[in-house]
Tab-separated table of C-alpha atoms and ligand atoms in Angstrom:
chain	number	residue	atom	x	y	z
G	1	MET	CA	-80.998	19.134	-81.519
G	2	GLU	CA	-80.841	20.700	-78.072
G	3	ALA	CA	-77.217	19.944	-77.172
G	4	MET	CA	-74.891	22.897	-77.432
G	5	PRO	CA	-71.447	22.145	-78.791
G	6	ARG	CA	-68.758	21.884	-76.143
G	7	GLU	CA	-67.031	25.141	-75.332
G	8	ALA	CA	-63.458	25.386	-76.640
G	9	PRO	CA	-60.776	27.267	-74.670
G	10	ALA	CA	-61.606	30.961	-74.232
G	11	THR	CA	-60.736	33.131	-77.193
G	12	ARG	CA	-60.973	36.735	-75.955
G	13	ALA	CA	-61.727	38.311	-72.668
G	14	ALA	CA	-62.972	41.797	-73.520
G	15	ALA	CA	-65.989	42.961	-75.526
G	16	PRO	CA	-66.643	43.362	-78.436
G	17	SER	CA	-66.504	39.606	-78.521
G	18	TYR	CA	-67.377	36.322	-80.109
G	19	ARG	CA	-67.052	32.727	-79.051
G	20	ILE	CA	-65.723	29.637	-80.741
G	21	VAL	CA	-66.982	26.166	-79.873
G	22	ALA	CA	-65.997	22.695	-81.059
G	23	ALA	CA	-68.757	20.646	-82.655
G	24	ALA	CA	-67.139	17.226	-82.440
G	25	ARG	CA	-67.667	15.132	-79.378
G	26	ASP	CA	-64.823	12.717	-79.949
G	27	ASP	CA	-61.856	13.666	-77.846
G	28	ASP	CA	-58.946	13.558	-80.244
G	29	PRO	CA	-59.335	15.019	-83.762
G	30	ILE	CA	-55.958	13.516	-84.772
G	31	GLU	CA	-57.218	10.036	-83.855
G	32	GLY	CA	-60.303	10.607	-86.017
G	33	MET	CA	-58.171	11.804	-88.933
G	34	ALA	CA	-55.832	8.812	-88.535
G	35	ARG	CA	-58.786	6.414	-88.782
G	36	GLU	CA	-60.186	8.159	-91.871
G	37	VAL	CA	-56.822	8.379	-93.648
G	38	ALA	CA	-55.956	4.750	-92.820
G	39	HIS	CA	-59.195	3.740	-94.529
G	40	SER	CA	-59.000	6.042	-97.560
G	41	LEU	CA	-55.331	5.396	-98.406
G	42	ARG	CA	-55.857	1.617	-98.170
G	43	ASP	CA	-58.898	1.870	-100.445
G	44	ARG	CA	-58.457	0.947	-104.130
G	45	PRO	CA	-57.964	3.362	-105.770
G	46	PRO	CA	-56.654	5.371	-102.809
G	47	TRP	CA	-58.091	8.786	-101.990
G	48	LEU	CA	-57.873	11.606	-99.453
G	49	ALA	CA	-60.857	13.710	-98.357
G	50	SER	CA	-60.700	17.281	-99.685
G	51	LYS	CA	-61.209	18.707	-96.184
G	52	TRP	CA	-57.526	17.843	-95.500
G	53	PHE	CA	-56.398	20.623	-97.867
G	54	TYR	CA	-57.344	23.273	-95.357
G	55	ASP	CA	-54.647	23.953	-92.771
G	56	ASP	CA	-53.213	27.510	-92.601
G	57	ARG	CA	-51.202	27.080	-95.798
G	58	GLY	CA	-54.023	25.329	-97.675
G	59	SER	CA	-56.520	28.031	-96.655
G	60	GLN	CA	-54.121	30.733	-97.875
G	61	LEU	CA	-53.557	28.849	-101.126
G	62	PHE	CA	-57.321	28.611	-101.645
G	63	GLU	CA	-57.568	32.389	-101.169
G	64	ARG	CA	-54.888	32.814	-103.859
G	65	ILE	CA	-56.844	30.469	-106.152
G	66	THR	CA	-59.906	32.723	-105.834
G	67	LEU	CA	-57.837	35.577	-107.324
G	68	LEU	CA	-56.460	33.630	-110.303
G	69	PRO	CA	-57.598	34.750	-113.769
G	70	GLU	CA	-58.633	31.166	-114.622
G	71	TYR	CA	-60.708	30.618	-111.449
G	72	TYR	CA	-63.960	32.368	-112.329
G	73	LEU	CA	-66.153	30.829	-109.580
G	74	THR	CA	-65.577	33.365	-106.798
G	75	ARG	CA	-65.933	36.398	-109.073
G	76	ALA	CA	-69.102	35.015	-110.671
G	77	GLU	CA	-70.691	34.359	-107.277
G	78	ALA	CA	-69.635	37.787	-105.973
G	79	GLU	CA	-71.287	39.363	-109.046
G	80	ILE	CA	-74.586	37.617	-108.229
G	81	LEU	CA	-74.368	38.754	-104.615
G	82	GLU	CA	-73.612	42.297	-105.712
G	83	ASP	CA	-76.773	42.318	-107.840
G	84	HIS	CA	-79.171	40.432	-105.551
G	85	ALA	CA	-78.040	40.313	-101.895
G	86	GLU	CA	-80.089	43.268	-100.720
G	87	ALA	CA	-83.351	42.200	-102.350
G	88	LEU	CA	-82.889	38.610	-101.187
G	89	LEU	CA	-82.241	39.521	-97.567
G	90	ALA	CA	-85.019	42.112	-97.556
G	91	ARG	CA	-87.415	39.361	-98.616
G	92	VAL	CA	-86.125	36.572	-96.343
G	93	ARG	CA	-85.374	38.776	-93.304
G	94	PRO	CA	-83.206	36.243	-91.420
G	95	ARG	CA	-82.591	36.586	-87.692
G	96	GLU	CA	-79.457	34.451	-87.958
G	97	ILE	CA	-76.999	33.743	-90.766
G	98	LEU	CA	-75.268	30.350	-90.398
G	99	GLU	CA	-72.542	29.738	-92.951
G	100	ILE	CA	-70.988	26.309	-93.432
G	101	GLY	CA	-67.548	26.038	-95.061
G	102	SER	CA	-67.164	29.781	-94.566
G	103	GLY	CA	-63.385	30.050	-95.201
G	104	SER	CA	-62.231	33.670	-95.171
G	105	GLY	CA	-65.872	34.792	-95.396
G	106	ARG	CA	-65.125	37.585	-97.864
G	107	LYS	CA	-68.516	37.240	-99.581
G	108	THR	CA	-70.292	36.740	-96.255
G	109	ARG	CA	-69.749	40.417	-95.414
G	110	ARG	CA	-71.978	41.413	-98.302
G	111	LEU	CA	-74.803	39.266	-96.947
G	112	VAL	CA	-74.320	40.431	-93.360
G	113	ASP	CA	-74.508	44.066	-94.490
G	114	ALA	CA	-77.694	43.260	-96.409
G	115	GLY	CA	-79.167	41.499	-93.341
G	116	LEU	CA	-78.382	44.521	-91.181
G	117	ALA	CA	-79.886	46.848	-93.787
G	118	ALA	CA	-83.036	44.696	-93.731
G	119	GLY	CA	-83.189	45.310	-89.967
G	120	SER	CA	-83.640	41.629	-89.127
G	121	LEU	CA	-80.159	40.234	-88.471
G	122	GLU	CA	-79.131	39.583	-84.850
G	123	ALA	CA	-76.645	36.709	-85.042
G	124	VAL	CA	-73.994	35.223	-87.333
G	125	THR	CA	-72.572	31.729	-86.900
G	126	LEU	CA	-69.728	30.385	-89.020
G	127	PHE	CA	-68.947	26.670	-89.252
G	128	ASP	CA	-65.632	25.423	-90.696
G	129	VAL	CA	-62.912	22.813	-90.119
G	130	HIS	CA	-60.240	25.519	-90.069
G	131	ARG	CA	-60.395	27.390	-86.773
G	132	PRO	CA	-58.041	30.297	-87.679
G	133	SER	CA	-60.318	31.225	-90.600
G	134	LEU	CA	-63.228	31.489	-88.157
G	135	GLU	CA	-61.146	33.583	-85.788
G	136	GLY	CA	-60.001	35.952	-88.534
G	137	TRP	CA	-63.537	36.664	-89.698
G	138	LEU	CA	-65.108	36.868	-86.236
G	139	GLN	CA	-62.472	39.292	-84.941
G	140	GLY	CA	-63.186	41.697	-87.789
G	141	ALA	CA	-66.953	41.324	-87.411
G	142	ALA	CA	-66.820	41.868	-83.632
G	143	ALA	CA	-64.995	45.163	-84.166
G	144	HIS	CA	-67.426	46.391	-86.840
G	145	HIS	CA	-70.705	44.969	-85.521
G	146	PRO	CA	-70.516	44.844	-81.704
G	147	ARG	CA	-74.283	44.251	-81.439
G	148	LEU	CA	-74.249	41.005	-83.473
G	149	GLU	CA	-74.098	37.722	-81.573
G	150	LEU	CA	-71.072	36.066	-83.169
G	151	THR	CA	-70.201	32.375	-82.946
G	152	GLY	CA	-67.700	30.109	-84.659
G	153	ILE	CA	-68.161	26.342	-84.716
G	154	VAL	CA	-65.158	24.157	-85.555
G	155	GLY	CA	-66.454	20.994	-87.146
G	156	ASP	CA	-67.017	18.788	-90.156
G	157	PHE	CA	-70.183	19.767	-92.034
G	158	GLU	CA	-70.564	16.202	-93.262
G	159	ARG	CA	-70.649	14.806	-89.741
G	160	ASP	CA	-71.342	17.458	-87.124
G	161	LEU	CA	-74.292	19.576	-88.315
G	162	GLY	CA	-76.532	17.775	-85.783
G	163	SER	CA	-74.805	19.607	-82.928
G	164	VAL	CA	-75.868	23.062	-84.172
G	165	PRO	CA	-78.619	24.392	-81.873
G	166	ALA	CA	-82.085	25.060	-83.311
G	167	CYS	CA	-83.037	28.612	-84.248
G	168	GLU	CA	-85.870	30.520	-85.908
G	169	ARG	CA	-85.562	32.534	-89.145
G	170	ARG	CA	-82.145	31.077	-89.888
G	171	MET	CA	-80.548	31.551	-93.303
G	172	VAL	CA	-77.945	28.865	-93.998
G	173	LEU	CA	-75.207	29.774	-96.506
G	174	PHE	CA	-73.106	27.230	-98.381
G	175	LEU	CA	-71.166	29.314	-100.876
G	176	GLY	CA	-68.338	28.987	-103.361
G	177	GLY	CA	-69.549	25.813	-105.049
G	178	THR	CA	-68.249	23.691	-102.150
G	179	ILE	CA	-71.293	21.439	-102.595
G	180	GLY	CA	-69.454	20.300	-105.757
G	181	ASN	CA	-66.805	18.716	-103.550
G	182	LEU	CA	-69.394	16.232	-102.239
G	183	HIS	CA	-70.379	13.100	-104.125
G	184	PRO	CA	-73.592	14.052	-105.971
G	185	ASP	CA	-75.473	10.829	-105.216
G	186	ARG	CA	-74.096	9.698	-101.874
G	187	GLU	CA	-73.154	12.863	-99.993
G	188	VAL	CA	-75.191	15.729	-101.451
G	189	PRO	CA	-78.676	14.418	-100.513
G	190	ARG	CA	-77.415	13.688	-96.979
G	191	LEU	CA	-75.987	17.193	-96.581
G	192	LEU	CA	-79.150	18.816	-97.978
G	193	LYS	CA	-81.280	16.848	-95.497
G	194	GLY	CA	-78.956	17.883	-92.685
G	195	VAL	CA	-79.279	21.542	-93.651
G	196	ALA	CA	-83.080	21.265	-93.996
G	197	GLY	CA	-83.126	19.990	-90.399
G	198	LEU	CA	-81.415	23.194	-89.233
G	199	LEU	CA	-83.730	25.694	-90.872
G	200	GLY	CA	-86.581	26.049	-88.385
G	201	PRO	CA	-89.631	28.268	-88.939
G	202	GLY	CA	-89.018	30.941	-91.582
G	203	GLY	CA	-85.678	29.368	-92.532
G	204	SER	CA	-83.955	29.414	-95.918
G	205	PHE	CA	-80.831	28.055	-97.575
G	206	LEU	CA	-78.635	30.021	-99.996
G	207	LEU	CA	-76.481	27.630	-102.012
G	208	GLY	CA	-73.695	28.481	-104.486
G	209	VAL	CA	-73.454	26.016	-107.369
G	210	ASP	CA	-70.928	25.911	-110.187
G	211	LEU	CA	-72.545	25.173	-113.550
G	212	GLU	CA	-71.616	22.906	-116.461
G	213	LYS	CA	-69.630	24.674	-119.159
G	214	ASP	CA	-66.908	24.234	-121.780
G	215	PRO	CA	-64.499	21.570	-120.414
G	216	ASP	CA	-61.502	23.694	-121.473
G	217	VAL	CA	-62.672	26.533	-119.232
G	218	LEU	CA	-63.205	24.085	-116.371
G	219	GLU	CA	-59.844	22.371	-116.764
G	220	ALA	CA	-58.002	25.711	-116.882
G	221	ALA	CA	-59.713	26.741	-113.618
G	222	TYR	CA	-58.290	23.645	-111.880
G	223	ASP	CA	-54.867	23.639	-113.552
G	224	ASP	CA	-53.800	27.276	-113.556
G	225	ARG	CA	-50.679	28.449	-115.345
G	226	SER	CA	-49.001	29.771	-112.207
G	227	GLY	CA	-49.234	26.412	-110.397
G	228	VAL	CA	-51.149	27.619	-107.325
G	229	THR	CA	-53.735	24.838	-107.653
G	230	ALA	CA	-50.951	22.260	-107.965
G	231	ASP	CA	-49.471	23.554	-104.707
G	232	PHE	CA	-52.930	23.469	-103.084
G	233	ASN	CA	-53.374	19.868	-104.245
G	234	ARG	CA	-50.008	18.764	-102.820
G	235	ASN	CA	-50.912	20.425	-99.534
G	236	ALA	CA	-53.076	17.411	-98.677
G	237	LEU	CA	-49.832	15.404	-98.415
G	238	ARG	CA	-48.172	18.056	-96.233
G	239	VAL	CA	-51.171	17.996	-93.889
G	240	VAL	CA	-50.981	14.195	-93.626
G	241	ASN	CA	-47.228	14.416	-92.979
G	242	ARG	CA	-47.539	17.016	-90.244
G	243	ARG	CA	-50.605	15.765	-88.424
G	244	LEU	CA	-50.102	12.036	-88.797
G	245	GLY	CA	-46.313	11.664	-88.929
G	246	GLY	CA	-46.177	10.832	-92.646
G	247	ASP	CA	-43.191	11.003	-94.954
G	248	PHE	CA	-44.765	11.752	-98.342
G	249	ALA	CA	-42.375	13.755	-100.586
G	250	PRO	CA	-45.001	16.211	-101.982
G	251	GLU	CA	-42.779	17.415	-104.850
G	252	ALA	CA	-42.540	13.825	-106.148
G	253	TRP	CA	-46.308	13.873	-106.858
G	254	ALA	CA	-47.647	15.524	-110.022
G	255	HIS	CA	-50.862	17.566	-110.014
G	256	VAL	CA	-53.561	16.054	-112.257
G	257	ALA	CA	-56.913	17.754	-112.982
G	258	PHE	CA	-59.353	16.692	-115.681
G	259	TYR	CA	-63.063	16.999	-116.462
G	260	ASP	CA	-64.872	13.673	-116.433
G	261	ARG	CA	-67.600	14.302	-119.004
G	262	ASP	CA	-69.739	11.338	-117.924
G	263	ARG	CA	-69.742	12.156	-114.239
G	264	ARG	CA	-69.747	15.888	-114.873
G	265	TRP	CA	-67.079	16.606	-112.361
G	266	ILE	CA	-63.539	17.876	-112.243
G	267	GLU	CA	-61.346	15.301	-110.585
G	268	MET	CA	-58.043	16.218	-108.957
G	269	ARG	CA	-55.440	13.572	-108.322
G	270	LEU	CA	-51.787	13.317	-107.325
G	271	ARG	CA	-49.672	11.016	-109.501
G	272	ALA	CA	-46.456	9.401	-108.205
G	273	GLU	CA	-43.560	10.426	-110.432
G	274	GLU	CA	-41.386	7.556	-109.208
G	275	ASP	CA	-41.729	4.318	-107.250
G	276	CYS	CA	-41.849	5.140	-103.552
G	277	ARG	CA	-42.573	3.809	-100.113
G	278	VAL	CA	-44.560	6.001	-97.724
G	279	ARG	CA	-45.086	5.586	-93.983
G	280	VAL	CA	-47.845	7.368	-92.105
G	281	ASP	CA	-47.005	6.407	-88.552
G	282	ARG	CA	-50.073	7.598	-86.678
G	283	ALA	CA	-52.353	5.883	-89.204
G	284	GLY	CA	-50.295	2.672	-89.028
G	285	LEU	CA	-49.599	2.798	-92.779
G	286	ASP	CA	-46.607	1.564	-94.750
G	287	LEU	CA	-47.570	1.938	-98.413
G	288	ALA	CA	-45.803	1.087	-101.661
G	289	PHE	CA	-46.614	3.206	-104.742
G	290	ARG	CA	-45.419	2.559	-108.291
G	291	GLU	CA	-44.596	5.368	-110.705
G	292	GLY	CA	-47.908	6.492	-112.238
G	293	ASP	CA	-50.070	5.406	-109.271
G	294	GLU	CA	-52.645	8.039	-108.317
G	295	ILE	CA	-54.400	9.286	-105.200
G	296	ARG	CA	-57.725	11.075	-105.756
G	297	THR	CA	-57.849	14.256	-103.675
G	298	GLU	CA	-61.016	16.058	-104.823
G	299	ILE	CA	-64.041	16.021	-107.055
G	300	SER	CA	-65.739	19.268	-108.024
G	301	CYS	CA	-69.097	18.481	-109.540
G	302	LYS	CA	-70.744	20.839	-112.040
G	303	TYR	CA	-74.526	21.141	-112.202
G	304	THR	CA	-77.428	22.320	-114.313
G	305	ARG	CA	-80.692	23.441	-112.768
G	306	ALA	CA	-82.191	20.046	-113.702
G	307	SER	CA	-79.344	17.994	-112.247
G	308	LEU	CA	-79.420	19.965	-109.000
G	309	GLU	CA	-83.208	19.721	-108.699
G	310	ALA	CA	-82.934	15.958	-109.249
G	311	ARG	CA	-81.107	15.782	-105.886
G	312	LEU	CA	-83.892	17.536	-103.944
G	313	PRO	CA	-86.726	14.973	-103.592
G	314	GLY	CA	-86.687	13.567	-100.067
G	315	THR	CA	-84.515	16.374	-98.673
G	316	GLY	CA	-87.398	18.648	-97.617
G	317	LEU	CA	-86.119	21.521	-99.784
G	318	ALA	CA	-87.421	23.186	-102.953
G	319	VAL	CA	-85.924	25.885	-105.188
G	320	SER	CA	-87.572	29.277	-104.756
G	321	GLU	CA	-85.031	31.414	-106.661
G	322	TRP	CA	-82.353	30.545	-109.217
G	323	LEU	CA	-79.977	33.453	-109.868
G	324	THR	CA	-76.963	33.388	-112.174
G	325	ASP	CA	-74.173	35.762	-113.187
G	326	ALA	CA	-74.545	37.527	-116.531
G	327	ARG	CA	-72.498	34.845	-118.330
G	328	GLY	CA	-74.410	31.921	-116.787
G	329	ARG	CA	-71.310	30.375	-115.219
G	330	PHE	CA	-72.475	30.053	-111.612
G	331	ALA	CA	-75.817	29.916	-109.788
G	332	LEU	CA	-76.907	31.160	-106.401
G	333	VAL	CA	-79.934	29.136	-105.415
G	334	LEU	CA	-82.431	30.033	-102.709
G	335	LEU	CA	-83.987	26.888	-101.256
G	336	GLU	CA	-86.847	26.875	-98.812
G	337	PRO	CA	-88.625	24.080	-96.924
G	338	SER	CA	-90.902	22.263	-99.356
G	339	PRO	CA	-94.597	22.321	-98.426
M	401	SAH	N1	-67.087	29.585	-98.727
M	401	SAH	C1	-65.781	30.140	-99.037
M	401	SAH	C2	-64.656	29.126	-98.851
M	401	SAH	C3	-64.682	27.941	-99.782
M	401	SAH	S1	-63.245	26.918	-99.550
M	401	SAH	C4	-65.802	30.710	-100.426
M	401	SAH	O1	-66.825	30.624	-101.075
M	401	SAH	O2	-64.792	31.275	-100.866
M	401	SAH	C5	-63.975	25.569	-98.669
M	401	SAH	C6	-64.096	25.872	-97.181
M	401	SAH	O3	-64.797	24.781	-96.591
M	401	SAH	C7	-62.759	25.979	-96.471
M	401	SAH	O4	-62.802	27.059	-95.578
M	401	SAH	C8	-62.621	24.657	-95.699
M	401	SAH	O5	-61.902	24.792	-94.498
M	401	SAH	C9	-64.071	24.296	-95.472
M	401	SAH	N2	-64.329	22.847	-95.437
M	401	SAH	C10	-63.975	21.929	-96.361
M	401	SAH	N3	-64.446	20.714	-96.016
M	401	SAH	C11	-65.107	20.887	-94.839
M	401	SAH	C12	-65.829	20.019	-93.978
M	401	SAH	N4	-65.970	18.729	-94.265
M	401	SAH	N5	-66.418	20.543	-92.876
M	401	SAH	C13	-66.281	21.876	-92.577
M	401	SAH	N6	-65.607	22.748	-93.367
M	401	SAH	C14	-65.034	22.254	-94.471
M	402	AVI	C1	-63.835	24.912	-102.271
M	402	AVI	N1	-64.163	24.405	-103.589
M	402	AVI	C2	-65.429	24.905	-104.088
M	402	AVI	C3	-63.091	24.570	-104.602
M	402	AVI	C4	-63.571	24.011	-105.956
M	402	AVI	O1	-63.538	24.779	-106.904
M	402	AVI	O2	-63.997	22.864	-106.013
M	402	AVI	C5	-61.797	23.911	-104.182
M	402	AVI	C6	-60.757	23.977	-105.250
M	402	AVI	N2	-60.107	22.967	-105.729
M	402	AVI	C7	-59.274	23.378	-106.658
M	402	AVI	N3	-59.412	24.671	-106.804
M	402	AVI	C8	-60.322	25.092	-105.905
């Protein structure tokens, strides 16, 4: 794809610097959200896309989740990176790191340091729906690594990856198990194909995958005792209220999280605790909910090596390394273009 994403308003004048561009070509992101939410809340059963969790408050709540004793995913992935980042980057020698769904990018630093130690890294690009997260990371990186070419792209990785310019020796990162938030049959193969199309000569893809395990451990991770995940879940309603003129009463919705053993995913829902009527003005919605009605807000699919590999045929990718933490809870998978 040759088109460069449209330049967003200037971020900083003086060096050391970075730039932030918008991937989406449609003019009004609120209009786009209104269309999507009008569709998903009218669907039966109703649902909201998990990307709507992540405004400032939702991004901060996710950071708190990563520190909870029950939420093992981030620590397990960081352990794998601690043990393997240097060897991996020394072997792959990427010129650019492109991370999608980068969030606060805490783990990204480890990989950037390893890329610099390998002597190959010249550029880092982060891609996320939440612009302030990009800014936070890029500001810090610009101060510490003034020689790196630093770019943030604000966009939806399910829709906008085609606007990322081509590049050689690119290593794409998709960490944290965020692939689990995509439907394993409908959305995962599409995303993997999209990423394969970005790799270019010498490219590679480092993917974090949460693994199947005891359902009690999984359910505790998504229903923590301190209620941070419940607050995160309700944040989807606050985001709809603020951006689309809705009048959901978030506290009147109970947090529900359970492991669906057949589908092998955690499902998060919000359950109405009383009959209510909800208007979402900008989406043209006037909805009636009965006590007990639910809105699905997220799936978080858990994989085995076999179930992940079953999604690869036709994507142009093959597993070249499968690394796990010592307790086998989480995998970091290196994928490379299949011959
Ligand atoms: N990779 C980080 C953050 C994971 S949280 C980690 O491992 O800790 C998920 C991140 O993906 C958030 O920063 C959120 O803003 C972003 N995100 C979620 N859905 C997205 C989408 N459709 N397109 C782009 N970014 C998305
Ligand atoms: C971002 N993603 C990998 C998290 C997950 O575990 O599915 C989001 C999350 N939902 C509840 N807790 C954390």
